[in-house]
Coordinates of C-alpha atoms and ligand atoms in Angstrom, one line a residue:
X1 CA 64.7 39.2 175.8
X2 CA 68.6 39.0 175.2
X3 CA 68.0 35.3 174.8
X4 CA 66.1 36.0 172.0
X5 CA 68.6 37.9 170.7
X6 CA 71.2 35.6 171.3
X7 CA 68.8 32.9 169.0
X8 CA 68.7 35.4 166.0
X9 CA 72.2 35.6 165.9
X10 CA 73.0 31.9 166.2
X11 CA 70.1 31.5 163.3
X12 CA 71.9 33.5 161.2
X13 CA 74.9 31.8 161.8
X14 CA 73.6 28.6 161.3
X15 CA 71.2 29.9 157.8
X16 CA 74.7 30.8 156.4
X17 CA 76.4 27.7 157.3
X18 CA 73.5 25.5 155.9
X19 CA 71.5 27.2 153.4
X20 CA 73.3 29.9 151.9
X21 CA 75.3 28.1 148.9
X22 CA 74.5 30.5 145.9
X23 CA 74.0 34.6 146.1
X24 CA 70.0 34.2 145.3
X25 CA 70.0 31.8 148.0
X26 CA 71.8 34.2 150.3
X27 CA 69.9 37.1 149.2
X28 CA 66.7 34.9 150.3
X29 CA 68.0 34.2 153.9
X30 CA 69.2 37.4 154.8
X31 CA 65.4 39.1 153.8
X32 CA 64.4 36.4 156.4
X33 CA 66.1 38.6 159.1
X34 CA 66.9 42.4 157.8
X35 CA 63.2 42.7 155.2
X36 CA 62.0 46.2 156.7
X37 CA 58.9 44.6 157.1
X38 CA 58.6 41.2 157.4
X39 CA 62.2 40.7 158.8
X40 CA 63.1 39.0 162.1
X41 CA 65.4 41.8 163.6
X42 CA 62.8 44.0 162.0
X43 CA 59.9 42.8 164.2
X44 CA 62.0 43.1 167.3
X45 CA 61.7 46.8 166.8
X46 CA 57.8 46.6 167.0
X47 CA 58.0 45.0 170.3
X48 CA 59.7 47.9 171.3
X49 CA 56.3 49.4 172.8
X50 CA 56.0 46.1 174.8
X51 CA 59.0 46.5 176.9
X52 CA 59.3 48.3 180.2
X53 CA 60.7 52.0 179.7
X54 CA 63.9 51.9 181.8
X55 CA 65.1 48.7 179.8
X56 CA 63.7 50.6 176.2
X57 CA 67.4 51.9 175.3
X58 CA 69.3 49.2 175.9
X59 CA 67.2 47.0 174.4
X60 CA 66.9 49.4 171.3
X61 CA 71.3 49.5 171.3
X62 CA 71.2 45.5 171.5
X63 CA 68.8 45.3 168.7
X64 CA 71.0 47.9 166.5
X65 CA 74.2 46.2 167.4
X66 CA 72.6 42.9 166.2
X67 CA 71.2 44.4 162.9
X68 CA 74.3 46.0 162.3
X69 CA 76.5 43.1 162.9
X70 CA 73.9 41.1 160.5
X71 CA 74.0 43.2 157.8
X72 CA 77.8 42.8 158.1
X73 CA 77.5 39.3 158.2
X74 CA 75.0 39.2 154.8
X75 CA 77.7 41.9 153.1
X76 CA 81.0 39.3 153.9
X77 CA 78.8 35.7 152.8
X78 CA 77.4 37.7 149.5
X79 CA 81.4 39.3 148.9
X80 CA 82.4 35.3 149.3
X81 CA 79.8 34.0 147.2
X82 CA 80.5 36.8 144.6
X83 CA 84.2 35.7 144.4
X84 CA 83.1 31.5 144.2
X85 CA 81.0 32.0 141.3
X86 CA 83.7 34.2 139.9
X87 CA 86.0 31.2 139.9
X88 CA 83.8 28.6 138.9
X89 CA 83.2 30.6 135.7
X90 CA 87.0 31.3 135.2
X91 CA 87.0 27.0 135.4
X92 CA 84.1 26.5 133.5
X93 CA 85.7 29.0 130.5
X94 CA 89.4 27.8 131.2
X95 CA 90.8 27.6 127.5
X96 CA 93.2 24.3 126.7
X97 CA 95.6 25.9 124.8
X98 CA 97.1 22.7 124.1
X99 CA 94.6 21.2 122.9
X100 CA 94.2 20.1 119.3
X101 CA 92.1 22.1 117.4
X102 CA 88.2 21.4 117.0
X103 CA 88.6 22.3 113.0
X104 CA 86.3 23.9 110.6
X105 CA 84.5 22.4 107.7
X106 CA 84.6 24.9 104.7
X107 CA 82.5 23.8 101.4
X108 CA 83.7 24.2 98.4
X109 CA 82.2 25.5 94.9
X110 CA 80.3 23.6 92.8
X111 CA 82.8 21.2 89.6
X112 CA 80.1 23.0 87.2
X113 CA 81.3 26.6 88.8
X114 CA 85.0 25.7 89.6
X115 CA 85.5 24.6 85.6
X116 CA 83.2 27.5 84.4
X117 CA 85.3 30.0 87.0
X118 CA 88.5 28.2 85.3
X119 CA 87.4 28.7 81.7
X120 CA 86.4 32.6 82.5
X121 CA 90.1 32.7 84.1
X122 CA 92.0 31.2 80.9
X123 CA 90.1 33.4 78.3
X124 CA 90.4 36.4 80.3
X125 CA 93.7 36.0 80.6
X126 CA 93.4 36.3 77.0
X127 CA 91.1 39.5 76.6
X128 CA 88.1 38.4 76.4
X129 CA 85.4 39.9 78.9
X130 CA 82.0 37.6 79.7
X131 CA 78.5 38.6 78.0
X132 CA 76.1 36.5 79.7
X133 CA 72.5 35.8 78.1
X134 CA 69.3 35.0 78.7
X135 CA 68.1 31.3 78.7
X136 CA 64.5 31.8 77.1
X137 CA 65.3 33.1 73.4
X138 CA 64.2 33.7 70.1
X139 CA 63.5 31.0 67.4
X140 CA 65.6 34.2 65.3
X141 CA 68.6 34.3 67.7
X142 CA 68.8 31.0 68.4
X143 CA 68.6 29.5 65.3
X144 CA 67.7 31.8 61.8
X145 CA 70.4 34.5 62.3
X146 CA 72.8 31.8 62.8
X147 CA 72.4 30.4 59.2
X148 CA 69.7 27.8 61.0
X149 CA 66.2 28.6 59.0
X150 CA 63.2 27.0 59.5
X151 CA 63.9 23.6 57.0
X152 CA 67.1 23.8 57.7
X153 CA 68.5 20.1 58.6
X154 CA 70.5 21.3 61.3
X155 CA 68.1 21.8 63.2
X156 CA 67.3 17.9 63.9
X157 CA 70.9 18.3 65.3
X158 CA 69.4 19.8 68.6
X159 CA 65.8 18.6 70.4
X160 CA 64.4 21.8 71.0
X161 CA 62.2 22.6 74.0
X162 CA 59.5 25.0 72.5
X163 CA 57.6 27.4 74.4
X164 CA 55.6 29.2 71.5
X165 CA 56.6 29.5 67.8
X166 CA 58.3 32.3 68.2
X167 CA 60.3 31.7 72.1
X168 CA 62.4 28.5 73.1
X169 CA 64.8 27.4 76.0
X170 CA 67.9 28.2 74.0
X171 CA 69.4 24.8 72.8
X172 CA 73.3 26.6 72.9
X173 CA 75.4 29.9 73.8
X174 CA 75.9 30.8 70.2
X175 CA 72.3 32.8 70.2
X176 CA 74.7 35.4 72.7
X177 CA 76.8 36.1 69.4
X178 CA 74.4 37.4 67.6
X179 CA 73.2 39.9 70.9
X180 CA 76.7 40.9 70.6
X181 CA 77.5 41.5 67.2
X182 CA 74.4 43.5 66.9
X183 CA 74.9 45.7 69.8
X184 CA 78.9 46.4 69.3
X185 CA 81.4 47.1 66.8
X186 CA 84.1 44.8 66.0
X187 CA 86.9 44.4 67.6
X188 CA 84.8 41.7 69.4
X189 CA 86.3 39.4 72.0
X190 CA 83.4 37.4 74.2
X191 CA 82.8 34.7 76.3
X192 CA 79.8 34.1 77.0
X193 CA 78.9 31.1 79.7
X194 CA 75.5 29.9 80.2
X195 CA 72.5 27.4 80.7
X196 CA 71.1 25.4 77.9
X197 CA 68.4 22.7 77.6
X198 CA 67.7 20.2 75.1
X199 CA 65.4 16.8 75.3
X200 CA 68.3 14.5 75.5
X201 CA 68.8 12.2 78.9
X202 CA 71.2 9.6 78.9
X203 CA 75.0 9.0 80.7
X204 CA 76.7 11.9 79.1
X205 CA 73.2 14.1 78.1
X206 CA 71.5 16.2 80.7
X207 CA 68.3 18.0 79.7
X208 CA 70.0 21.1 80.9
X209 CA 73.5 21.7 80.9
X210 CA 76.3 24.3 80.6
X211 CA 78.2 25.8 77.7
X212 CA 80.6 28.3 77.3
X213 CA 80.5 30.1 74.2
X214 CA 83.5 32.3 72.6
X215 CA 83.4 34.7 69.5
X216 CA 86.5 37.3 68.5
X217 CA 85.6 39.3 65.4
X218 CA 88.0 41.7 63.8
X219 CA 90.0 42.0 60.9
X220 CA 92.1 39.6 59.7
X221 CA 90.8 36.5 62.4
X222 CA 91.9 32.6 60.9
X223 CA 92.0 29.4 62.0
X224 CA 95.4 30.2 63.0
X225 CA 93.7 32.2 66.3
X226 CA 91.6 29.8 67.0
X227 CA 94.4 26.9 66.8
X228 CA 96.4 29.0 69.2
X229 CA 93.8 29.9 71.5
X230 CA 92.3 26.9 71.8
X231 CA 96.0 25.4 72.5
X232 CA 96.5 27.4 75.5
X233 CA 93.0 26.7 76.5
X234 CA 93.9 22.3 77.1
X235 CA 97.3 23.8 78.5
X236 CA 96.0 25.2 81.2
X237 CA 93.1 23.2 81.8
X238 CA 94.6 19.6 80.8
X239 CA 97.8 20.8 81.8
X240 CA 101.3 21.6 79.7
X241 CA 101.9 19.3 77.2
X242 CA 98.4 18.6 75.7
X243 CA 97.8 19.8 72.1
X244 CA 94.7 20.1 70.3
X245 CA 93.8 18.5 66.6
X246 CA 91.0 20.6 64.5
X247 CA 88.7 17.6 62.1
X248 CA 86.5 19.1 59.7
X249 CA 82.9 19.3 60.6
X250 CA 80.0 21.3 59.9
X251 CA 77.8 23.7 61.9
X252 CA 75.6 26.1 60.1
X253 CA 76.7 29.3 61.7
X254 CA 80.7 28.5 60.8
X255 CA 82.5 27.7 57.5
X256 CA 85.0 26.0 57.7
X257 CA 83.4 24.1 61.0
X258 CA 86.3 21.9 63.0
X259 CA 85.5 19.4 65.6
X260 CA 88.6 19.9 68.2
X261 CA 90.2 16.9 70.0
X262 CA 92.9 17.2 73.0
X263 CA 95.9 15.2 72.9
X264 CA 94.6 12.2 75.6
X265 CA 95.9 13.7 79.1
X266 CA 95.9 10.3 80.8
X267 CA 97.8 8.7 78.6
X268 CA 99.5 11.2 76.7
X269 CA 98.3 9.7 72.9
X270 CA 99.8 6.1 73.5
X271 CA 96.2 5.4 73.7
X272 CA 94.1 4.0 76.5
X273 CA 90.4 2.9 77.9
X274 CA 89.5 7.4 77.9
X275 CA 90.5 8.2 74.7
X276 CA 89.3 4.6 73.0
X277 CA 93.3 3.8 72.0
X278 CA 93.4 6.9 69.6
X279 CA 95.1 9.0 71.4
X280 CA 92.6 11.6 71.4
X281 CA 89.2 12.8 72.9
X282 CA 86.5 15.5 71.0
X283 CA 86.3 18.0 73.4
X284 CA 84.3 21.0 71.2
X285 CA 83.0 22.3 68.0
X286 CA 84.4 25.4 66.4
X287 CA 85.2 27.6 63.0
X288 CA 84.9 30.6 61.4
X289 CA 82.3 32.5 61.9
X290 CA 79.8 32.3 58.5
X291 CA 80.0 35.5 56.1
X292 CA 76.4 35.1 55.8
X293 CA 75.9 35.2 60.5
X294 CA 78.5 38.8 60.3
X295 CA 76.3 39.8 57.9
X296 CA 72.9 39.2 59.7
X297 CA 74.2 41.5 62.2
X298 CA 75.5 44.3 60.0
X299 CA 79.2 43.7 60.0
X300 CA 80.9 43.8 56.2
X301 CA 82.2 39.9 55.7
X302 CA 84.5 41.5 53.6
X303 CA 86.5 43.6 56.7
X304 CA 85.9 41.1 59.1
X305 CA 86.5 37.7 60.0
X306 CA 85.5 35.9 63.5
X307 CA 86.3 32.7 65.0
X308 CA 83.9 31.1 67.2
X309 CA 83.9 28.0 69.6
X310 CA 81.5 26.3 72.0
X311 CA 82.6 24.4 74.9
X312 CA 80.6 21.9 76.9
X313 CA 81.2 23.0 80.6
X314 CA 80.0 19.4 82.3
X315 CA 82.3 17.5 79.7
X316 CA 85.3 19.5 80.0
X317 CA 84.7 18.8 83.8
X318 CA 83.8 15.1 83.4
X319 CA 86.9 14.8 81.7
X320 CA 89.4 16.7 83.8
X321 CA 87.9 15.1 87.2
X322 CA 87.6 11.7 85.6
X323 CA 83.7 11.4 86.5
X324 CA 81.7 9.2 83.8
X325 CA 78.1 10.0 84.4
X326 CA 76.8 13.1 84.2
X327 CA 73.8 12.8 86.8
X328 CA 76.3 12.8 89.3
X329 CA 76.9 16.7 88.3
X330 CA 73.5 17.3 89.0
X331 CA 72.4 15.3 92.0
X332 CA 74.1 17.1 95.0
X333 CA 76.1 14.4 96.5
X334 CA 78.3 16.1 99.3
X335 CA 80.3 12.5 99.0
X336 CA 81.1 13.4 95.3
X337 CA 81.1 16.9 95.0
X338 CA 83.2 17.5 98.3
X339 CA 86.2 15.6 95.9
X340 CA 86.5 17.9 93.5
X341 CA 87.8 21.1 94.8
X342 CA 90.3 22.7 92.0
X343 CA 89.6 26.7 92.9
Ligands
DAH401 N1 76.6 25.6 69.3 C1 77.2 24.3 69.1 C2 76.5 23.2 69.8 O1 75.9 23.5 70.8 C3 78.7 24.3 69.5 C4 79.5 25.2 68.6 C5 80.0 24.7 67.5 C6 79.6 26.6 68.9 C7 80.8 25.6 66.7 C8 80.4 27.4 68.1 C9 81.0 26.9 67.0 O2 80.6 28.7 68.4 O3 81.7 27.7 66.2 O4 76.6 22.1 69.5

């Protein structure tokens, strides 16, 4: 019988030498000899019966002895074990502080958002607070209030995408002046940014593009304010030193009507391949707003004067970033849009 005993324990010995490399693995061996039930040193117990009564006690103390000295053995291995996988995880996470770091990719904004952000930043800098509207309109506030009636010529100037008679995709941000001037008093000092579409495609036309509309009403507004405005506007967009040049023009919703030029940035006005040898490039339209548009919306021509202007977001970004087709604004090329990061 003791040699029996003496097998169990060299067993043991031997399971945790060989087969007892990880805790579950451990765990596994030592039910092998201590399960209640199923258990080597376990089953010894049940042949207690079996064995003749004098030798019953001393076989009972061997047997405890053994199972005590197991369990023992099963707490140390799982204690070592515990401590090993401790380490190898300590290893696995060890940190390289000296390591160069991995880096993060950031994105950036969108050119169309970084200029419009820009724009917002300039006037508001300026007092003007942002009225956005909304992109179907009126045939009215698109067009009639703004001195455009139905014959009226100017309104070949502008393909218009129809929904009904009476609704269209607004072709500009000047329909947002007349939301404003009917809704608040002078003083008025808005800029109003937005989406506008018109059936034009070609290198420098989009179907849909961006303007940024501005409109100050109150008394006593000339050219004068919109000169200076407008001057501080290419200085902080084109950068110090540009200048802007008002040409007459007309638009039905202003009298007098200026087309604005900046003094050419990239060659400052010697003249080169941007600004076709001139010296300058047409960056907007502009004037005063029409006696008869104040009037549409209830505010006396004779107290009031406005000045208006509408700026084309994708050219004044086209221009500044030097990109010549406007698709590329539109076609979500991370290898293009990734270059242009301004904000
Ligand atoms: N709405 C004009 C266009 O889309 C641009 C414009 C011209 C706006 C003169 C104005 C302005 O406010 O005064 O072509």
């Amino acid at each position: 019988m003791n040699d029996r005993l003496t097998t169990i324990r060299q067993e043991i010995l031997d399971g945790i030498e060989q087969h007892a490399g990880t805790r579950a693995s451990a765990f596994e061996l030592r039910k092998q000899f201590l399960d209640s039930k199923t258990g080597k040193i376990g089953q010894l117990m049940k042949e207690m019966k079996s064995i003749a009564p004098e030798e019953r006690a001393g076989f009972g103390k061997s047997v405890n002895e053994l199972k005590e000295w197991a369990q023992q053995k099963f707490v140390e291995l799982d204690e070592k074990l515990k401590a090993r996988e401790l380490e190898r995880r300590y290893e696995s996470e060890k940190i390289d502080v000296t390591m160069p770091e991995k880096g993060t990719e950031t994105g950036n904004l969108h050119p169309i958002t970084q200029m419009r952000n820009q724009l917002i930043d300039v006037f508001s800098g300026m007092g003007f607070e942002v009225y956005e509207g909304t992109e179907i309109e009126t045939d009215y506030y698109n067009f009639t209030a703004l001195n455009t009636p139905k014959d009226h010529p100017a309104r070949d100037m502008q393909d218009t995408f129809y929904l009904s008679p009476e609704f269209l995709l607004r072709t500009q941000t000047s329909a947002g002046q007349i939301h404003v001037m009917e809704s608040k008093k002078p003083p008025i000092k808005i800029l109003s940014p937005g989406k506008v579409f018109r059936s034009d495609d070609d290198a420098t036309h989009s179907p849909m593009f961006t303007q940024m509309e501005g409109l100050v009403v109150d008394k006593k507004i000339t050219l004068c304010d919109l000169k200076g405005m407008l001057d501080m506007f290419v200085r902080k967009i084109y950068g110090e030193g540009t200048t802007t040049r008002l040409r007459p023009s007309y638009f039905p919703f202003t009298e007098p009507s200026v087309e604005v030029d900046v003094s050419c940035f990239e060659c400052g006005g010697r003249g080169c391949k941007l600004c076709k040898g001139t010296g300058w490039i047409e960056i907007l339209g502009a004037g005063i707003v029409n006696r008869k548009v104040l009037a549409n919306c209830g505010i006396d021509p004779d107290e009031y004067s406005g000045l208006a202007f509408g700026i084309g977001i994708e050219r004044t970004a086209m221009l500044k970033y030097g990109i010549n087709n406007i698709k590329l604004l539109f076609e979500s090329d991370l290898r293009v849009l990734r270059q242009i990061n301004d904000n």
